[in-house]
Coordinates of C-alpha atoms in Angstrom, one line a residue:
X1499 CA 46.2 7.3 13.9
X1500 CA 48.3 6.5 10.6
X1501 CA 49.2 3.1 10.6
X1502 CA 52.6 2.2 9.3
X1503 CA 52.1 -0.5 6.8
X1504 CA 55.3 -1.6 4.7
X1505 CA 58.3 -2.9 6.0
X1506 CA 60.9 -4.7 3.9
X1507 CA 62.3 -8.3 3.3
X1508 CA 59.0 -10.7 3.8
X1509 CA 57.2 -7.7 5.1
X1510 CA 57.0 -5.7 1.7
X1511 CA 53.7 -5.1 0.4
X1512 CA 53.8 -6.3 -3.2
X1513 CA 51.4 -4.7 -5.3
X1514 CA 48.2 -4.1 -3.2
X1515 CA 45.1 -4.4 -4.8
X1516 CA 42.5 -4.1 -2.0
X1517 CA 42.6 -3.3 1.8
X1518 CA 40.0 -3.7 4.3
X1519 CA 40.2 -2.7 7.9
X1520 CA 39.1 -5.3 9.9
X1521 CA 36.8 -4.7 13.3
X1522 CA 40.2 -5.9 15.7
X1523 CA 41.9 -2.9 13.9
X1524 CA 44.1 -5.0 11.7
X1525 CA 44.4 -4.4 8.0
X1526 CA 43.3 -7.4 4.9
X1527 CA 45.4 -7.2 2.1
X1528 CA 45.8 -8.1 -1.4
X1529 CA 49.0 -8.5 -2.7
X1530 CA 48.4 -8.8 -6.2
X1531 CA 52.0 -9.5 -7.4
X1532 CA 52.8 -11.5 -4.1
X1533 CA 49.9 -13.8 -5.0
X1534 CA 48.6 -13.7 -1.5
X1535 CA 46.3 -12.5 0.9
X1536 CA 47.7 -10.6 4.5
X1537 CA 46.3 -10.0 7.6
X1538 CA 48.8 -7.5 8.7
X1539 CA 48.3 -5.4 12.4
X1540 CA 49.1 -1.6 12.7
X1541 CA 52.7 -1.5 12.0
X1542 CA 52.1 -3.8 9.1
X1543 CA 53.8 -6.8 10.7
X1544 CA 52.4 -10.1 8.7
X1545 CA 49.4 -11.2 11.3
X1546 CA 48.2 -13.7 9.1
X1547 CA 48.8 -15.2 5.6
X1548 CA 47.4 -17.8 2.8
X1549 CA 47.8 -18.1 -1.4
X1550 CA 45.7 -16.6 -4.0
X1551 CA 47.0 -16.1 -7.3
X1552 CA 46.6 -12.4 -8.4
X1553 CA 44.0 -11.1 -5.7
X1554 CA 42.1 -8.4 -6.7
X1555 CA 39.4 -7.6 -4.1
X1556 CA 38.4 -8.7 -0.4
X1557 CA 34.4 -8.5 0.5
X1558 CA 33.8 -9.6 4.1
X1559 CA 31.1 -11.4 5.1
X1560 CA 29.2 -12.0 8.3
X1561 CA 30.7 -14.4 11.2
X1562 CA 34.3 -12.6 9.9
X1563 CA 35.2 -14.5 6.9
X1564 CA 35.7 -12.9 3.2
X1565 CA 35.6 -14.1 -0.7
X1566 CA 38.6 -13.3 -2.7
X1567 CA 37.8 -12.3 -6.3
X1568 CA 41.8 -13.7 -8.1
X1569 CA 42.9 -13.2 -11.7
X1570 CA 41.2 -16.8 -12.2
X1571 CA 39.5 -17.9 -9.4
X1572 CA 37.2 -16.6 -6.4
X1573 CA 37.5 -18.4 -2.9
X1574 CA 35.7 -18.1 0.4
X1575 CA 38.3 -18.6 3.5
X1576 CA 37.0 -18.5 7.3
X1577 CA 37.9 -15.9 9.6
X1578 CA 41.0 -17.8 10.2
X1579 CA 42.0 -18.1 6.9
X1580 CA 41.0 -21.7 5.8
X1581 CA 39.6 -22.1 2.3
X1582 CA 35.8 -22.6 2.7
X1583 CA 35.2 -22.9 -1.2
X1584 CA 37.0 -22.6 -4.8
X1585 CA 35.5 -21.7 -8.4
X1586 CA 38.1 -21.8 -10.4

């Protein structure tokens, strides 16, 4: 199945840097120039969405939360996308 992941106006990728699928079959994304981090479903309506200034890569950890390495700063957010943690 291709998933359709785009879309204009607020839904516009900007600049993705990373992409994980996640195990509900929604995509994590990192929006680079949008400074910000997506949770999008399969027709790449915004799911979910929170700040981080120039993301560059998503690792997911157990119990479904991830660390975000940014152009300045690495953060840990819960699987519902509340910031755990900041080194900045």
């Amino acid at each position: 199945e291709k998933a359709k992941l785009g879309g204009a106006g607020v839904n516009m990728i900007n600049y993705p840097a990373d992409v994980k699928k996640l195990p509900n079959g929604n995509y994590l994304i990192a929006e680079q120039n949008g400074n910000r981090l997506t949770e999008r479903d399969s027709t790449g309506k915004i799911v979910k969405t929170t700040n981080v200034t120039q993301p560059l890569n998503i690792s997911l950890i157990p119990g479904g939360g991830m660390v975000v390495v940014g152009r300045n700063q690495i953060v840990q957010f819960d699987k519902a996308m509340n910031q755990q943690w900041a080194f900045q």
